[in-house]
XYZ file of C-alpha atoms in Angstrom:
500
model
C 6.815 -18.316 12.259
C 8.741 -20.226 9.629
C 6.200 -19.416 6.898
C 6.226 -15.734 7.782
C 9.996 -15.540 7.408
C 9.770 -17.221 4.013
C 6.962 -14.909 2.926
C 8.842 -11.760 3.858
C 12.030 -12.965 2.221
C 10.249 -13.820 -0.991
C 8.222 -10.596 -1.023
C 11.432 -8.564 -0.897
C 13.755 -11.119 -2.543
C 16.785 -8.888 -2.946
C 19.841 -10.052 -4.860
C 23.386 -8.784 -4.670
C 23.453 -7.154 -8.111
C 21.915 -4.075 -9.668
C 19.169 -4.306 -12.259
C 20.076 -3.800 -15.880
C 20.274 -0.051 -16.572
C 17.519 1.679 -18.527
C 18.348 1.983 -22.216
C 20.168 -1.359 -22.326
C 19.573 -3.763 -25.172
C 17.103 -6.285 -23.771
C 18.694 -9.763 -23.557
C 16.911 -12.223 -25.808
C 15.212 -15.234 -24.244
C 12.806 -18.046 -25.051
C 10.363 -19.346 -22.430
C 7.414 -21.741 -22.415
C 4.240 -20.781 -20.543
C 2.082 -23.132 -18.461
C -0.087 -23.858 -21.528
C 2.936 -25.097 -23.485
C 3.242 -22.028 -25.752
C 6.758 -20.729 -26.509
C 7.614 -17.033 -26.403
C 10.763 -15.511 -27.912
C 11.558 -11.879 -27.162
C 13.360 -10.967 -30.369
C 10.571 -12.524 -32.441
C 8.147 -10.119 -30.770
C 10.598 -7.263 -31.313
C 10.828 -8.060 -35.040
C 7.028 -7.970 -35.154
C 7.054 -4.465 -33.672
C 5.258 -5.420 -30.466
C 5.676 -3.771 -27.071
C 6.549 -6.325 -24.362
C 5.874 -6.020 -20.628
C 7.662 -8.402 -18.226
C 5.897 -8.665 -14.875
C 8.065 -10.564 -12.337
C 6.314 -12.104 -9.318
C 6.314 -15.062 -6.970
C 3.460 -16.872 -5.262
C 4.324 -15.610 -1.769
C 4.865 -11.954 -2.687
C 2.192 -9.846 -0.976
C 2.955 -6.757 -3.066
C 2.628 -8.836 -6.237
C -0.707 -10.180 -5.003
C -2.046 -6.661 -4.430
C -1.034 -5.517 -7.912
C -2.508 -8.672 -9.393
C -5.924 -7.811 -7.951
C -5.882 -4.243 -9.192
C -6.466 -5.852 -12.634
C -4.753 -2.922 -14.363
C -2.413 -5.215 -16.323
C -5.337 -7.451 -17.217
C -7.271 -4.481 -18.603
C -4.443 -3.119 -20.750
C -3.752 -6.599 -22.104
C -7.442 -7.149 -22.841
C -7.398 -4.068 -25.069
C -4.017 -4.364 -26.774
C -3.085 -8.041 -26.319
C -3.944 -10.998 -28.546
C -7.699 -10.635 -27.937
C -7.596 -6.948 -28.886
C -5.299 -5.075 -31.281
C -2.456 -7.598 -30.893
C 0.236 -4.926 -30.345
C 1.129 -5.859 -26.761
C 2.698 -8.945 -25.187
C 2.612 -9.411 -21.402
C 4.619 -12.229 -19.812
C 3.878 -12.967 -16.163
C 7.150 -14.493 -14.934
C 7.322 -16.409 -11.662
C 11.007 -16.052 -10.902
C 11.669 -18.510 -8.053
C 12.673 -22.108 -8.562
C 10.495 -23.571 -5.782
C 7.173 -22.265 -7.118
C 5.182 -24.764 -9.156
C 1.757 -25.188 -10.725
C 0.224 -26.012 -7.342
C 1.438 -22.780 -5.751
C 0.294 -20.491 -8.563
C -3.172 -22.116 -8.704
C -3.774 -21.858 -4.942
C -3.237 -25.554 -4.134
C -0.289 -25.078 -1.804
C 0.515 -23.747 1.643
C 3.068 -21.404 0.083
C 0.856 -19.071 -1.917
C -1.524 -16.163 -1.603
C -4.084 -17.899 -3.816
C -4.952 -18.618 -7.433
C -2.794 -16.472 -9.717
C -3.930 -18.294 -12.855
C -7.729 -18.351 -12.837
C -8.299 -14.664 -13.537
C -5.163 -13.945 -15.627
C -5.669 -13.576 -19.376
C -1.983 -13.143 -20.253
C 0.629 -15.954 -20.380
C 2.158 -17.165 -17.090
C 5.646 -18.646 -17.040
C 7.197 -20.769 -14.289
C 10.628 -19.432 -15.090
C 12.618 -20.411 -12.023
C 15.407 -17.845 -11.996
C 16.111 -17.906 -15.741
C 14.900 -14.572 -17.123
C 14.972 -13.038 -13.672
C 18.686 -13.803 -13.408
C 19.490 -12.484 -16.880
C 17.578 -9.263 -16.200
C 19.087 -8.972 -12.695
C 15.688 -8.392 -11.081
C 16.446 -7.029 -7.593
C 13.081 -7.625 -5.882
C 9.413 -8.457 -6.362
C 7.213 -7.165 -7.808
C 9.297 -5.846 -10.703
C 8.190 -4.508 -14.079
C 10.204 -4.160 -17.286
C 9.023 -2.499 -20.496
C 10.761 -3.440 -23.761
C 10.368 -1.385 -26.949
C 11.488 -2.544 -30.437
C 14.627 -0.738 -31.630
C 13.955 -1.383 -35.311
C 16.816 -3.885 -35.619
C 15.011 -6.965 -34.339
C 16.042 -6.273 -30.737
C 14.527 -4.379 -27.837
C 15.451 -1.554 -25.481
C 14.446 -2.060 -21.875
C 13.258 0.251 -19.122
C 12.631 -0.683 -15.478
C 9.348 0.838 -14.321
C 6.937 0.778 -11.392
C 3.804 -1.342 -11.401
C 0.575 0.636 -11.279
C -3.049 0.243 -10.257
C -4.106 2.470 -13.177
C -4.159 0.966 -16.707
C -3.702 4.462 -18.136
C -0.140 4.407 -16.803
C 0.532 1.242 -18.791
C -0.971 2.951 -21.835
C 1.541 5.776 -21.325
C 4.311 3.153 -21.210
C 3.063 1.778 -24.548
C 2.910 5.271 -26.035
C 6.580 5.753 -25.176
C 7.299 2.855 -27.550
C 4.678 3.616 -30.185
C 1.063 4.726 -29.978
C -1.297 1.731 -30.179
C -4.206 1.533 -32.596
C -7.749 2.610 -31.758
C -10.196 -0.206 -31.022
C -13.963 0.186 -30.605
C -16.935 -2.015 -29.639
C -14.641 -4.298 -27.679
C -15.557 -5.863 -24.344
C -15.510 -8.933 -22.146
C -18.350 -10.827 -20.455
C -17.245 -12.808 -17.383
C -18.445 -16.247 -16.296
C -21.043 -16.233 -13.541
C -22.860 -18.489 -11.129
C -26.124 -18.366 -9.245
C -27.263 -20.403 -6.247
C -30.946 -21.225 -5.950
C -32.678 -22.267 -2.752
C -36.111 -23.924 -2.801
C -36.910 -22.297 -6.152
C -36.096 -22.618 -9.848
C -36.419 -18.889 -10.518
C -33.430 -16.587 -10.250
C -31.861 -13.405 -11.605
C -28.399 -14.238 -13.031
C -25.834 -11.421 -13.042
C -22.919 -11.051 -15.455
C -20.026 -8.604 -15.194
C -19.190 -6.803 -18.428
C -15.980 -4.835 -18.972
C -15.517 -2.246 -21.709
C -12.127 -2.870 -23.329
C -12.665 -0.472 -26.243
C -11.746 3.183 -26.677
C -15.323 4.335 -27.201
C -17.937 4.370 -24.435
C -20.477 1.549 -24.547
C -23.874 3.248 -24.668
C -25.956 0.229 -25.670
C -25.602 -3.538 -25.632
C -27.790 -6.574 -26.195
C -27.097 -9.747 -24.183
C -28.841 -13.070 -24.756
C -29.080 -16.004 -22.359
C -29.171 -19.523 -23.815
C -30.251 -22.827 -22.257
C -28.682 -25.784 -24.064
C -28.239 -23.532 -27.105
C -31.800 -22.145 -27.132
C -32.383 -18.472 -26.287
C -34.454 -18.064 -23.102
C -33.929 -14.402 -22.135
C -32.627 -11.084 -23.449
C -31.152 -8.095 -21.630
C -30.899 -4.648 -23.211
C -28.418 -2.189 -21.746
C -28.610 1.575 -22.160
C -26.249 3.970 -20.412
C -22.539 4.733 -20.606
C -19.606 2.445 -19.762
C -16.235 4.140 -20.208
C -13.021 2.418 -21.250
C -11.908 -0.193 -18.671
C -14.987 0.320 -16.510
C -17.291 -2.530 -15.441
C -21.071 -2.867 -15.456
C -23.333 -5.648 -14.158
C -25.999 -7.006 -16.518
C -28.966 -8.677 -14.772
C -31.544 -11.067 -16.244
C -34.546 -10.740 -13.947
C -36.692 -13.707 -12.877
C -35.506 -16.445 -15.225
C -36.642 -20.061 -14.849
C -33.472 -22.135 -14.469
C -32.822 -25.879 -14.598
C -29.993 -27.455 -12.592
C -29.398 -30.061 -15.304
C -29.103 -27.570 -18.198
C -26.062 -25.784 -19.599
C -26.329 -21.991 -19.788
C -24.327 -19.455 -21.744
C -24.711 -15.703 -22.171
C -23.502 -13.746 -25.186
C -23.251 -10.050 -25.975
C -24.759 -10.032 -29.466
C -24.202 -6.316 -30.100
C -22.217 -3.393 -28.677
C -23.317 0.079 -29.751
C -25.497 -1.509 -32.411
C -22.792 -3.632 -34.073
C -21.115 -6.997 -33.452
C -18.412 -7.107 -30.778
C -14.811 -6.741 -31.973
C -13.980 -10.170 -30.500
C -17.031 -12.391 -30.089
C -14.945 -15.056 -28.342
C -14.654 -13.087 -25.102
C -18.236 -11.810 -24.911
C -19.599 -15.342 -24.501
C -19.583 -16.729 -20.958
C -20.902 -19.634 -18.925
C -23.490 -19.583 -16.150
C -23.304 -22.218 -13.403
C -26.617 -22.921 -11.666
C -26.031 -24.334 -8.179
C -28.376 -25.774 -5.590
C -28.161 -24.469 -2.008
C -27.969 -28.003 -0.715
C -25.904 -27.512 2.449
C -28.111 -28.711 5.289
C -28.253 -26.996 8.693
C -30.025 -27.870 11.934
C -32.061 -25.435 14.063
C -29.167 -23.055 14.787
C -25.736 -22.253 13.437
C -22.516 -21.538 15.358
C -20.158 -19.017 13.742
C -16.491 -19.471 14.712
C -14.008 -16.842 13.476
C -10.269 -16.486 14.068
C -8.497 -13.258 13.113
C -4.889 -12.163 12.878
C -3.177 -8.905 13.718
C -5.492 -6.978 11.405
C -8.857 -8.046 12.818
C -10.373 -4.702 11.832
C -10.311 -5.874 8.204
C -12.683 -8.824 8.812
C -16.506 -8.904 8.779
C -19.341 -11.386 8.440
C -23.119 -11.308 8.173
C -25.974 -13.810 8.030
C -29.190 -13.047 6.146
C -32.400 -14.936 5.492
C -33.974 -15.478 2.068
C -35.694 -12.079 2.162
C -32.355 -10.318 2.671
C -33.049 -9.415 6.315
C -29.911 -9.289 8.460
C -30.114 -11.854 11.277
C -26.639 -11.480 12.778
C -23.215 -10.062 11.983
C -19.661 -9.798 13.309
C -16.719 -7.433 12.893
C -14.790 -5.358 12.588
C -12.683 -7.109 15.213
C -9.779 -5.746 17.227
C -6.254 -5.356 15.866
C -3.295 -6.271 18.037
C 0.417 -5.478 17.728
C 2.491 -7.336 15.169
C 4.802 -9.806 16.898
C 2.303 -10.703 19.618
C 2.260 -14.387 20.546
C 0.117 -16.192 19.548
C -0.342 -14.494 16.183
C -4.124 -15.026 16.105
C -7.241 -14.425 18.187
C -10.217 -16.793 18.454
C -13.281 -14.580 18.506
C -16.228 -15.544 20.753
C -18.625 -18.043 19.181
C -21.873 -16.556 17.911
C -24.987 -18.773 17.990
C -27.782 -17.808 15.601
C -31.226 -19.517 15.821
C -32.627 -20.755 12.505
C -36.109 -21.507 11.244
C -36.961 -24.888 9.714
C -37.383 -25.161 5.925
C -35.757 -21.772 5.290
C -32.886 -20.527 3.117
C -29.931 -18.520 4.443
C -26.963 -16.574 3.078
C -23.697 -16.262 5.033
C -20.933 -13.919 3.821
C -17.401 -13.792 5.220
C -15.408 -10.880 3.862
C -12.346 -8.718 4.285
C -11.499 -5.252 3.025
C -8.103 -6.387 1.740
C -7.011 -9.215 -0.570
C -5.515 -11.747 1.843
C -6.686 -15.353 2.194
C -9.074 -17.182 4.505
C -8.982 -20.834 5.464
C -11.080 -23.381 7.294
C -8.071 -25.300 8.619
C -6.395 -25.229 12.024
C -3.476 -23.361 10.475
C -3.563 -20.431 8.109
C -2.528 -21.176 4.510
C 0.138 -18.519 4.965
C 1.291 -17.870 8.522
C 1.380 -14.138 7.905
C 0.079 -10.966 9.542
C -3.365 -11.875 8.226
C -4.099 -15.209 9.938
C -7.790 -15.850 9.300
C -10.106 -18.785 9.682
C -13.848 -19.345 9.798
C -16.038 -22.402 10.360
C -19.818 -22.779 10.532
C -21.062 -25.555 12.838
C -24.310 -27.171 13.863
C -25.270 -27.334 17.553
C -23.925 -30.912 17.712
C -20.517 -29.511 16.575
C -20.754 -31.187 13.170
C -19.291 -28.927 10.489
C -21.807 -27.140 8.310
C -19.196 -25.349 6.202
C -15.623 -24.137 6.354
C -13.351 -22.412 3.902
C -11.664 -24.983 1.702
C -8.005 -25.638 2.334
C -7.334 -25.464 -1.396
C -7.665 -23.309 -3.292
C -7.528 -20.543 -0.719
C -9.969 -17.712 -1.325
C -9.498 -14.001 -0.837
C -11.678 -10.967 -0.253
C -15.076 -12.509 0.424
C -17.015 -15.742 0.170
C -20.780 -16.264 0.275
C -22.276 -19.578 1.389
C -25.915 -20.541 0.868
C -27.596 -23.172 3.005
C -31.050 -24.340 3.989
C -32.650 -25.945 7.024
C -34.651 -29.135 7.305
C -36.218 -30.658 10.382
C -34.052 -33.361 12.011
C -31.326 -32.905 9.393
C -27.805 -34.186 9.958
C -24.527 -33.427 8.192
C -22.105 -35.772 9.906
C -18.950 -36.576 7.966
C -19.657 -39.235 5.376
C -17.584 -42.258 4.422
C -17.261 -42.752 0.673
C -15.640 -45.299 -1.600
C -14.797 -45.683 -5.277
C -18.056 -47.463 -6.131
C -20.175 -44.546 -4.859
C -19.333 -42.532 -7.995
C -19.620 -43.286 -11.691
C -18.708 -41.286 -14.820
C -20.487 -41.899 -18.109
C -19.907 -41.892 -20.953
C -16.189 -42.367 -20.389
C -14.416 -41.727 -22.775
C -16.547 -38.740 -23.769
C -16.735 -36.090 -26.462
C -19.112 -33.584 -24.861
C -21.676 -34.132 -22.061
C -20.525 -36.212 -19.068
C -22.587 -37.249 -16.046
C -21.079 -37.792 -12.589
C -23.481 -39.921 -10.560
C -23.210 -40.123 -6.777
C -25.004 -42.591 -4.511
C -23.775 -41.070 -1.234
C -25.977 -39.442 1.378
C -24.250 -36.343 2.723
C -21.931 -33.567 1.568
C -18.908 -33.747 -0.703
C -16.980 -31.404 -2.973
C -15.491 -32.023 -6.386
C -13.414 -30.337 -9.056
C -11.844 -31.451 -12.322
C -8.189 -30.932 -13.247
C -6.005 -31.799 -16.199
C -2.925 -33.954 -15.615
C -0.791 -30.858 -14.944
C -3.079 -29.984 -12.021
C -4.767 -27.019 -13.681
C -8.454 -26.671 -12.813
C -10.828 -26.930 -15.771
C -14.014 -27.048 -13.674
C -14.122 -25.158 -10.395
C -15.010 -26.611 -7.019
C -18.651 -27.363 -6.312
C -20.241 -28.438 -3.031
C -22.968 -31.089 -3.214
C -25.182 -32.169 -0.319
C -27.938 -34.689 -0.864
C -30.005 -37.335 0.890
C -30.294 -39.494 -2.245
C -28.560 -40.351 -5.502
C -27.654 -37.319 -7.581
C -26.571 -36.857 -11.216
C -24.255 -33.941 -12.034
C -23.806 -33.019 -15.700
C -20.920 -31.038 -17.189
C -19.886 -30.236 -20.749
C -16.396 -31.163 -21.972
C -16.799 -30.100 -25.608
C -14.379 -27.166 -25.241
C -11.691 -29.198 -23.433
C -8.546 -30.451 -25.101
C -8.330 -34.172 -25.824
C -6.592 -36.164 -23.096
C -7.009 -37.441 -19.558
C -8.530 -35.514 -16.649
C -8.919 -36.140 -12.919
C -12.299 -35.806 -11.193
C -11.253 -35.084 -7.597
C -13.752 -35.757 -4.806
C -13.269 -34.267 -1.328
C -14.942 -34.682 2.052
C -14.432 -31.777 4.489
C -11.600 -30.416 2.352
C -9.640 -33.696 2.209
C -9.122 -35.515 -1.113
C -10.782 -38.943 -0.918
C -11.276 -40.280 -4.471
C -9.821 -39.514 -7.905
C -11.769 -40.743 -10.956
C -10.080 -40.756 -14.370
C -11.932 -39.192 -17.312
C -10.835 -39.391 -20.940
C -11.821 -36.612 -23.365
C -11.787 -37.707 -27.005
């Protein structure tokens, strides 16, 4: 249980000194975030901004829970640099052994990807600011108000799952400005199976003070409008709504974006965050005539569930909740009985593995974190070849849905690949790049910058013939990138890509 001991120590992470008392002058500091941007406290104080310091580490379970409440993300979306600009939030990882891999989910010592859904700056601070501010444990939250003399006055506060509590913290410094017609549209993806028609869904969040009673959203294919959605209703501040484009013809080779062109009859306050990308994926995982579901649970088996549906949405089979067992029991996991589900040839299926909490799953023999929530799932064919398993990195939390289809006499044995099986062109590139594969079988790929940060999320590709995969680099910074190609979760090939 070495990992468990580390996780508990880091979640509590007590030090032998008291935190700085409330009302103290906040010590000045300068830090650089993971995007290379510098932040100086007293500069923000001189500008009259309120500053929140949110201390965390990648193995802190309490920090992970607060992170997924999204309350800090909501308050920052309204009053941070994309809103009124009156609030600065610095997300400070305060342990020296965390790195970019651990905060992006590419490590055994993490609860997942802390970066992908964070809109505020993240700092790998080691113990710098944490030491100066004498942070006693994680998570820890400090509010700093300007004192009018270019410095700040600090207050140690509790983290909250309600953004209104953070608004009250801001009000105790100075009341922020009113902002209306302000929202965010989130990126989305849709998986199609044996059809080119789908109904893409986009999550919209109201970040403004006024309720959103109407909105117009347009969907574009390679820059040309192909659909429009008109919303009518009421979305209150910090609430979410799902916008659905029904029955749209989609092309796997095209690039899609959606944009909110009006909120309450006028242009959005910040048009940059109401434009989002749509990824159109092909359900190309190939299954045989039945699927074997293998699930392993930890002490909290009652939190885990799965279900398998056909293309019509009919439930074919399901599992969970499973039994809990006492913490400290050896071994710390339970292999649940295999479930065999018959499949029909030339049919599409949807498998969902989910949990009611926010702890990770894996497809490996060991859990990413050997914690009280050891979880694993693998889908296999009758010949024991692996149909799908949760990726080792990045770990995923909450739920995951996998789409697959059946063919007669299909096989998904592990493939052997080499450098010559993949080409990138044009390379160097300014905008559209094509990754061409000549392999027959399944592989995964993602694209990272040289710091390891993901710029294009993982995608699973299964094919019986050559396949061309297009992606747009026009919004990327100039420099070198790695196209990482995996087979069954293991990195096999890295192709270099240069963005001009």
